[in-house]
Short mmCIF file of C-alpha atoms in Angstrom, two decimals:
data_model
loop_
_atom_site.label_atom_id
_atom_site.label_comp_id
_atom_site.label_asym_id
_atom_site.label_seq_id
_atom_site.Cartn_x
_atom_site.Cartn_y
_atom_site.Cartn_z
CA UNK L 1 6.99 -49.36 -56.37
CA UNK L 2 8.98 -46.37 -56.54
CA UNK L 3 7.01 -43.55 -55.05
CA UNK L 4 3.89 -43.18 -52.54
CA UNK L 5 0.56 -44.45 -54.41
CA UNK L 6 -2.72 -44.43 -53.96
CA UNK L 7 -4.56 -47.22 -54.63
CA UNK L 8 -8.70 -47.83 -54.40
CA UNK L 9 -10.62 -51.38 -54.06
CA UNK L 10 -13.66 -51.72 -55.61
CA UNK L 11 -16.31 -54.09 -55.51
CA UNK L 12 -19.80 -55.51 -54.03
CA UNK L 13 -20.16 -56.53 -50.98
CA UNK L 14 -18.64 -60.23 -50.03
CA UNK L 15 -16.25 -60.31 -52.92
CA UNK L 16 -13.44 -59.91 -50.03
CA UNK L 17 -11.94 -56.49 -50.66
CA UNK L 18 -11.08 -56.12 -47.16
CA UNK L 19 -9.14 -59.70 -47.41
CA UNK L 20 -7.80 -58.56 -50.68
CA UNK L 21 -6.20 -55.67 -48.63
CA UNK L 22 -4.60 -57.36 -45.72
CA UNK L 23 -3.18 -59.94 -48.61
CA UNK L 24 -1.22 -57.58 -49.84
CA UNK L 25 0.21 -55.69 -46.86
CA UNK L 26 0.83 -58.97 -45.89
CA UNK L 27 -0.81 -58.28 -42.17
CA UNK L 28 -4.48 -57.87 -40.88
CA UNK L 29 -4.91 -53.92 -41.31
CA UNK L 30 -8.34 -54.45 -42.37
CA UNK L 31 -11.43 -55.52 -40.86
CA UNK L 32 -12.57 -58.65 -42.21
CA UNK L 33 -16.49 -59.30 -42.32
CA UNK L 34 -18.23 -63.16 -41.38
CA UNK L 35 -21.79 -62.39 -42.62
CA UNK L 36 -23.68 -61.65 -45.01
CA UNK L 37 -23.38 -57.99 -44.79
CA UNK L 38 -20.99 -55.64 -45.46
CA UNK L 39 -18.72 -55.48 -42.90
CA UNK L 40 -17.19 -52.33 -44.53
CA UNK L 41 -19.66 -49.50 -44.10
CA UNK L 42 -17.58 -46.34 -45.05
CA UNK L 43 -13.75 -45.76 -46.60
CA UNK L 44 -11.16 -47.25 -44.53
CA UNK L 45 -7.35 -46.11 -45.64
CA UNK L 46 -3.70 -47.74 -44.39
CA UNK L 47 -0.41 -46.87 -45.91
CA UNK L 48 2.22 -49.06 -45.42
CA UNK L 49 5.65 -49.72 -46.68
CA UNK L 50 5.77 -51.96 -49.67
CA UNK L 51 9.18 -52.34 -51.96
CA UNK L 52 10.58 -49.45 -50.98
CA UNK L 53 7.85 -47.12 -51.35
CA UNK L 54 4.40 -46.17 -49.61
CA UNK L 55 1.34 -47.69 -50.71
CA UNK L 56 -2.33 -46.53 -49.60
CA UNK L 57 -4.20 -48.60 -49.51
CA UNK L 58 -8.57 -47.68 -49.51
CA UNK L 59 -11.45 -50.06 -48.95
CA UNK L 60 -14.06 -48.71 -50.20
CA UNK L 61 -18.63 -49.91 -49.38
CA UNK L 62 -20.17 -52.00 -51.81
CA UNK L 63 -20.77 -48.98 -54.16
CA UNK L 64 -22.45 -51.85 -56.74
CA UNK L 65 -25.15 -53.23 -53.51
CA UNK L 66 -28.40 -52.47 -54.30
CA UNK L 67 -29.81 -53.11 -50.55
CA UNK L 68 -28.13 -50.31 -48.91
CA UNK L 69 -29.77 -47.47 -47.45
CA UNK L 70 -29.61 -44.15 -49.05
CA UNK L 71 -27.86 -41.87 -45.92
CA UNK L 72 -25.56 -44.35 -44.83
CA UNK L 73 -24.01 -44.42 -48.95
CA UNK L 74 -24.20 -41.78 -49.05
CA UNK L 75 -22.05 -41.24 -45.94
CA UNK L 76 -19.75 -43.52 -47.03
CA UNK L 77 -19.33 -42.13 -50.48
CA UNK L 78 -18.46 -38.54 -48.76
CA UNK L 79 -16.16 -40.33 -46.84
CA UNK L 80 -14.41 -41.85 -49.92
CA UNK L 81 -14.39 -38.80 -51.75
CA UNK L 82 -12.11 -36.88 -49.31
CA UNK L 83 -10.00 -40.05 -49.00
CA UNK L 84 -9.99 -39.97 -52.99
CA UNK L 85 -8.20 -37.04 -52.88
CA UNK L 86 -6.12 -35.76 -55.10
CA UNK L 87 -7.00 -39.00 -57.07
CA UNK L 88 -5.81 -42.50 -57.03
CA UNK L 89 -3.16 -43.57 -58.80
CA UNK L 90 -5.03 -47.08 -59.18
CA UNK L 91 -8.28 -49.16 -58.86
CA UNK L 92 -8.44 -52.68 -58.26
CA UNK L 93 -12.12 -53.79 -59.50
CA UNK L 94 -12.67 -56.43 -56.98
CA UNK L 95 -14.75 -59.79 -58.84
CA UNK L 96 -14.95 -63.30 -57.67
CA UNK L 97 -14.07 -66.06 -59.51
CA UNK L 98 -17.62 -68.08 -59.80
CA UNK L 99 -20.06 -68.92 -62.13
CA UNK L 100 -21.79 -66.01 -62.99
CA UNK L 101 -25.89 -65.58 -62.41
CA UNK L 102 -27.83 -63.04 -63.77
CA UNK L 103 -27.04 -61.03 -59.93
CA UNK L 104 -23.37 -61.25 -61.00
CA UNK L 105 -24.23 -60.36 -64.50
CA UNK L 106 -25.84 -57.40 -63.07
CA UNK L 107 -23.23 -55.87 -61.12
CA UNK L 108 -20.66 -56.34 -63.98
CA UNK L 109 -22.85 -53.86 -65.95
CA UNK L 110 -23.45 -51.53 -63.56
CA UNK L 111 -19.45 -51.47 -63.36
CA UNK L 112 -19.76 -50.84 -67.62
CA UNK L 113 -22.12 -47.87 -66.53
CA UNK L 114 -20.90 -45.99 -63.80
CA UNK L 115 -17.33 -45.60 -65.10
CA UNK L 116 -15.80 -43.67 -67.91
CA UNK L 117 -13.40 -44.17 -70.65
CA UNK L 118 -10.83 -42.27 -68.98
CA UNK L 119 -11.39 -44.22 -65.41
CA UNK L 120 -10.39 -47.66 -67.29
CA UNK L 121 -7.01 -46.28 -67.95
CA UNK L 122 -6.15 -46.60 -64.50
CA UNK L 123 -7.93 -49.60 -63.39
CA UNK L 124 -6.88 -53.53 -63.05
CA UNK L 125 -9.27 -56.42 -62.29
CA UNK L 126 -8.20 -58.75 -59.53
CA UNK L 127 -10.10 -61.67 -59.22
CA UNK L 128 -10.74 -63.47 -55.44
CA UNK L 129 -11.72 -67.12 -54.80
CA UNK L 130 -9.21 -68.37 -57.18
CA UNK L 131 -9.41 -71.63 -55.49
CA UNK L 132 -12.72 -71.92 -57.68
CA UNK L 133 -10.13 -72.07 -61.09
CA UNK L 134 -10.43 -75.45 -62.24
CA UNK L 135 -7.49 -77.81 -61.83
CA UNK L 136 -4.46 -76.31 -64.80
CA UNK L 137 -6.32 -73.18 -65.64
CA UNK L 138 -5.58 -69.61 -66.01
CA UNK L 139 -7.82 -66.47 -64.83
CA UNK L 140 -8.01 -65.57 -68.52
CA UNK L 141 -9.08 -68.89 -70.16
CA UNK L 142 -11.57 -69.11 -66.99
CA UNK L 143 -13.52 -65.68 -68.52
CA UNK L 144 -13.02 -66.51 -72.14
CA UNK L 145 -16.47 -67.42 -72.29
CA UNK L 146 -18.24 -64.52 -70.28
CA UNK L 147 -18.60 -61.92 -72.64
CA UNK L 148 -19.17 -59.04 -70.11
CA UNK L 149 -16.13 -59.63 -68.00
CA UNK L 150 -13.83 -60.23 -71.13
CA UNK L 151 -15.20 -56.19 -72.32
CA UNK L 152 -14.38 -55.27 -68.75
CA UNK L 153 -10.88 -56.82 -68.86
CA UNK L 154 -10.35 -55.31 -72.84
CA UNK L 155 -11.65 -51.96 -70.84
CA UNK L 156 -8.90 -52.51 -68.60
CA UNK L 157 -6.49 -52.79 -71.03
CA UNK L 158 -6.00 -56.73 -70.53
CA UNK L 159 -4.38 -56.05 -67.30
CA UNK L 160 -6.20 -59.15 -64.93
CA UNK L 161 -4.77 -60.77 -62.10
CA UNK L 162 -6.15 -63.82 -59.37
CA UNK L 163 -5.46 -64.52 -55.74
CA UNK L 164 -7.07 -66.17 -52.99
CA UNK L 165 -7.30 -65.08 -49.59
CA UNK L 166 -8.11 -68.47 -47.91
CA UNK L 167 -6.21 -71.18 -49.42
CA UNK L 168 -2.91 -69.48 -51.32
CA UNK L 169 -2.01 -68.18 -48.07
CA UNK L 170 0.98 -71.44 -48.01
CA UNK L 171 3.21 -71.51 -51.18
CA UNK L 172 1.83 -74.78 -52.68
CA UNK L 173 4.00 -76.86 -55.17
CA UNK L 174 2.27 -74.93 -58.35
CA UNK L 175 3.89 -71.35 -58.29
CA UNK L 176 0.36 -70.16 -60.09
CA UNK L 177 -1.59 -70.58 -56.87
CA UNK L 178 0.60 -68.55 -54.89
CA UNK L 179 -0.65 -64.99 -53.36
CA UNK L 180 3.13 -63.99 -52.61
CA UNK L 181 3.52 -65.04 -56.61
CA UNK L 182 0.19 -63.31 -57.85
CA UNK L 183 0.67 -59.88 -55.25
CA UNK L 184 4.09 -59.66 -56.91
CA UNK L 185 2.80 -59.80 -60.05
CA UNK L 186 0.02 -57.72 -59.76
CA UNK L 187 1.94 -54.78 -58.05
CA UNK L 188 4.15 -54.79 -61.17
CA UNK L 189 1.37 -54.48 -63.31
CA UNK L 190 0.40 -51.20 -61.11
CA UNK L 191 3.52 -49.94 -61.56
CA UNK L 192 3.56 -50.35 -65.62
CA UNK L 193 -0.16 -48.83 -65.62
CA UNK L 194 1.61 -45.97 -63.38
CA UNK L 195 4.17 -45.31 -65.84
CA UNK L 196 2.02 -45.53 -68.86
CA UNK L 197 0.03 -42.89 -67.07
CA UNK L 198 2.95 -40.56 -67.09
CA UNK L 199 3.08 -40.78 -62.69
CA UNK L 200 -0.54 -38.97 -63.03
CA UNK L 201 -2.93 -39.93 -60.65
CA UNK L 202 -6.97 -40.29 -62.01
CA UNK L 203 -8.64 -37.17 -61.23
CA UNK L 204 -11.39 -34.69 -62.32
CA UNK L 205 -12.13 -30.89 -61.34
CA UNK L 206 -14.34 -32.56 -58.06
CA UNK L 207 -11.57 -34.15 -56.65
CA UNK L 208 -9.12 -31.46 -57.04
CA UNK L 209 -11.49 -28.56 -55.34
CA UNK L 210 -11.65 -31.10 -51.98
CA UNK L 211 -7.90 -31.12 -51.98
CA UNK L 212 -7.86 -28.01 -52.51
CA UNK L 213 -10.30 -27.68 -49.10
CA UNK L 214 -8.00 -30.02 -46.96
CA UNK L 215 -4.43 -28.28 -48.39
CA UNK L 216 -5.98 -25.03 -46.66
CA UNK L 217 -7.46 -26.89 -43.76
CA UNK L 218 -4.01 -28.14 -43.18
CA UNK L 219 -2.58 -24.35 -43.58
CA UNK L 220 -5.30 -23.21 -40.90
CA UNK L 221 -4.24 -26.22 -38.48
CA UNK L 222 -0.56 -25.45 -38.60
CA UNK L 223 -1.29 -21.74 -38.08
CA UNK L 224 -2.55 -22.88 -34.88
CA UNK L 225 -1.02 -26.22 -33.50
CA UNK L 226 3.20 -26.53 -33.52
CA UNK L 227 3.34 -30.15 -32.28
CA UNK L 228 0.89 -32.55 -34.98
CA UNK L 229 2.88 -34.40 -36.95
CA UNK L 230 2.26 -33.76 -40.82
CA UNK L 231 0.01 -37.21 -40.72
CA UNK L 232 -2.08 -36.31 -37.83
CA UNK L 233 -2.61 -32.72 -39.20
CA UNK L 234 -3.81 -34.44 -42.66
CA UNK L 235 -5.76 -36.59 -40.90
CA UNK L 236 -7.80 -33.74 -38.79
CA UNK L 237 -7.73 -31.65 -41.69
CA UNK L 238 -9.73 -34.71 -44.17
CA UNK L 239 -12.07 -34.88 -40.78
CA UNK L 240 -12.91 -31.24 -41.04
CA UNK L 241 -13.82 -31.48 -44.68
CA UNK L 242 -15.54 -34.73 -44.45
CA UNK L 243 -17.87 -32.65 -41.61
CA UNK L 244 -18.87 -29.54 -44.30
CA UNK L 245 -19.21 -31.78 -47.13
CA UNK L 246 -21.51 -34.00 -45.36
CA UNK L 247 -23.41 -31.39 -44.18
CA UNK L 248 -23.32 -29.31 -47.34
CA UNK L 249 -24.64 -32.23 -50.02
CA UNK L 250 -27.57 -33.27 -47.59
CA UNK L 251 -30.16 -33.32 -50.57
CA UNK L 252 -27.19 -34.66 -53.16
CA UNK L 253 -28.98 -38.35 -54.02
CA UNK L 254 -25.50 -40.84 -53.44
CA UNK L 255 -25.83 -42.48 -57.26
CA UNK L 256 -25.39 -38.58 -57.96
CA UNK L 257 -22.05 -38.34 -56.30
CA UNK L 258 -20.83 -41.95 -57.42
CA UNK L 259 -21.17 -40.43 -60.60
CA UNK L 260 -19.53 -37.36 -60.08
CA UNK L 261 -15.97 -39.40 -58.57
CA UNK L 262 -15.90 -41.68 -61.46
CA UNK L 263 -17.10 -39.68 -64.42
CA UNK L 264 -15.30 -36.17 -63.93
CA UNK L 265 -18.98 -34.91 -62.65
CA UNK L 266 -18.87 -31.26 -63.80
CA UNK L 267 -17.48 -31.85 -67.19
CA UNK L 268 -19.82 -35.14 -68.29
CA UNK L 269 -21.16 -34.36 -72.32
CA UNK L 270 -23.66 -37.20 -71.91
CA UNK L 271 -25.94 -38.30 -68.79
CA UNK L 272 -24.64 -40.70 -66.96
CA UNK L 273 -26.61 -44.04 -66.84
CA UNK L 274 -26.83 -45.74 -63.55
CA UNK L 275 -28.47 -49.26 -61.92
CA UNK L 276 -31.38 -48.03 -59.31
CA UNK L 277 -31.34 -50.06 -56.32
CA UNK L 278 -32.83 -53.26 -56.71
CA UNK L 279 -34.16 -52.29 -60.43
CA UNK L 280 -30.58 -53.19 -61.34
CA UNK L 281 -31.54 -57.04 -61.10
CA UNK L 282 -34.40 -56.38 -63.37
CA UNK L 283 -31.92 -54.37 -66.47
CA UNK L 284 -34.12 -51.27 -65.43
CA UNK L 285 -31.76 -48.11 -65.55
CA UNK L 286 -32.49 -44.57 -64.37
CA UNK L 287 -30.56 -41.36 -66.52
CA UNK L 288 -29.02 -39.13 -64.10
CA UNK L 289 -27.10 -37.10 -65.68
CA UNK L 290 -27.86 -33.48 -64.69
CA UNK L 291 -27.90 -35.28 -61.01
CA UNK L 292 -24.15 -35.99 -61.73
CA UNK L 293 -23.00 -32.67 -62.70
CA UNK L 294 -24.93 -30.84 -60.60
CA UNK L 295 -23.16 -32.97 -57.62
CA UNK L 296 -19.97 -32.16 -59.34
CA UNK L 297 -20.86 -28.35 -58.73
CA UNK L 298 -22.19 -28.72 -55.41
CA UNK L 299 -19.16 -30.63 -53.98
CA UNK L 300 -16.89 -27.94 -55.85
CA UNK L 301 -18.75 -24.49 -54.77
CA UNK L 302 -18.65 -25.66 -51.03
CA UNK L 303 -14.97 -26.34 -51.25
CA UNK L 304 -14.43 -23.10 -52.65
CA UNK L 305 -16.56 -21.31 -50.03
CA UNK L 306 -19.42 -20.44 -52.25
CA UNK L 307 -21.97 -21.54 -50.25
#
């Protein structure tokens, strides 16, 4: 990959984003979880060299969990949003290979709900546990015959990829069941989606105002410190914003604010339907959608001082 990208893991919790990470850098970067919970409680970033260009890479909480408590998503969903910033480039939506119950059923369609049109232009699935593929089998025949992740794949644009983070560690003797095979693969497919989208990076008026908010925290910390590196001033500056924002959206319900990142927020013509904590399991919904653009605002009016 040519230039420096930015690219976002997605999933519930236990479907081995963290894993997915270190897989492809290759090296253990990222915390790895042995339990039932999420070992992952807020955005963790790491950039890295990869075929001659950067990649970040961002685990992100089990946005799709419907056990977790309300302030410490919502923490975490701050967190990601000025590690968002500008916008990624790419989202990997993080599934296991399994036979899917009604839970997994669930979380599928909550995926179908929180995201827009324009989010699936920049998005891949990757599916983990692909020692579960029976013996001679593709990831694509595997799905054939679950209608909701086929729609999410078509959503995708097709683009689908397996790897497993326990047992295609070795090369074996079929090349299919490699990770060095599938990573390879898959980080071409990022780079076609990249192209397609013209470089561009996903991104809504939200997003921009916080980068906005860090570019002049970054200004004010250079004004005032001669020996940070560039990194380390980036780094204090995200900090700084992370602080105000947290403070600022204090009554901002967190499926507000998931909606806002992944729907444009400000901008949305039609509510925004969202799974409600353990009603997900159930098909119960909850419309949200002056929530979601009202978070949009909030998020922007703080970064432009208007608060």
């Amino acid at each position: 990959m040519s230039d420096s990208k930015r690219i976002v893991l997605l999933g519930k919790t236990g479907v081995g984003k963290s894993s997915v990470a270190n897989t492809i850098f290759g090296e253990p970067l990222f915390k790895i979880g042995h339990s039932v919970n999420s070992e992952t409680k807020e955005c963790q970033a790491e950039t890295k060299p990869v075929n001659g260009g950067n990649i970040t890479l961002i685990d992100s909480p089990g946005f799709f969990d419907t056990d977790q408590p309300e302030d410490e998503m919502k923490s975490a969903i701050v967190r990601c949003i000025t590690e968002f910033a500008p916008g990624p480039h790419a989202f990997l939506i993080v599934i296991k290979v399994e036979r899917y119950t009604l839970q997994e059923q669930a979380v599928i369609a909550k995926m179908h709900q929180y995201f827009s049109e324009e989010f699936f232009q920049f998005a891949t699935v990757l599916f983990t546990h692909g020692d579960q593929l029976p013996e001679g089998k593709t990831i694509e025949s595997f799905i054939r015959d679950n209608k909701l992740v086929m729609e999410l794949v078509k959503k995708c644009g097709g683009r689908c990829h397996v790897i497993d983070n326990k047992y295609w560690k070795n090369n074996p003797q079929e090349e299919y069941r490699s990770n060095r095979v599938q990573v390879k693969k898959l980080l071409k497919t990022i780079e076609e989606m990249v192209k397609a989208n013209k470089g561009g990076c996903y991104t809504n008026e939200m997003l921009q105002a916080v980068e906005e908010r860090i570019k002049w925290e970054e200004t004010r910390i250079m004004l005032s410190s001669l020996t940070m590196s560039h990194d380390q001033i980036r780094q204090v500056a995200k900090e700084a914003v992370l602080k105000g924002l947290s403070s600022a959206m204090v009554n901002v319900p967190a499926v507000a604010l998931i909606g806002a990142v992944f729907t444009g927020g400000v901008s949305l013509g039609i509510p925004l339907v969202v799974a409600a904590g353990a009603a997900a399991a159930a098909g119960a919904v909850v419309v949200v959608g002056s929530a979601v653009v009202d978070a949009g605002a909030a998020v922007i009016g703080w970064c432009k001082g208007l608060f």
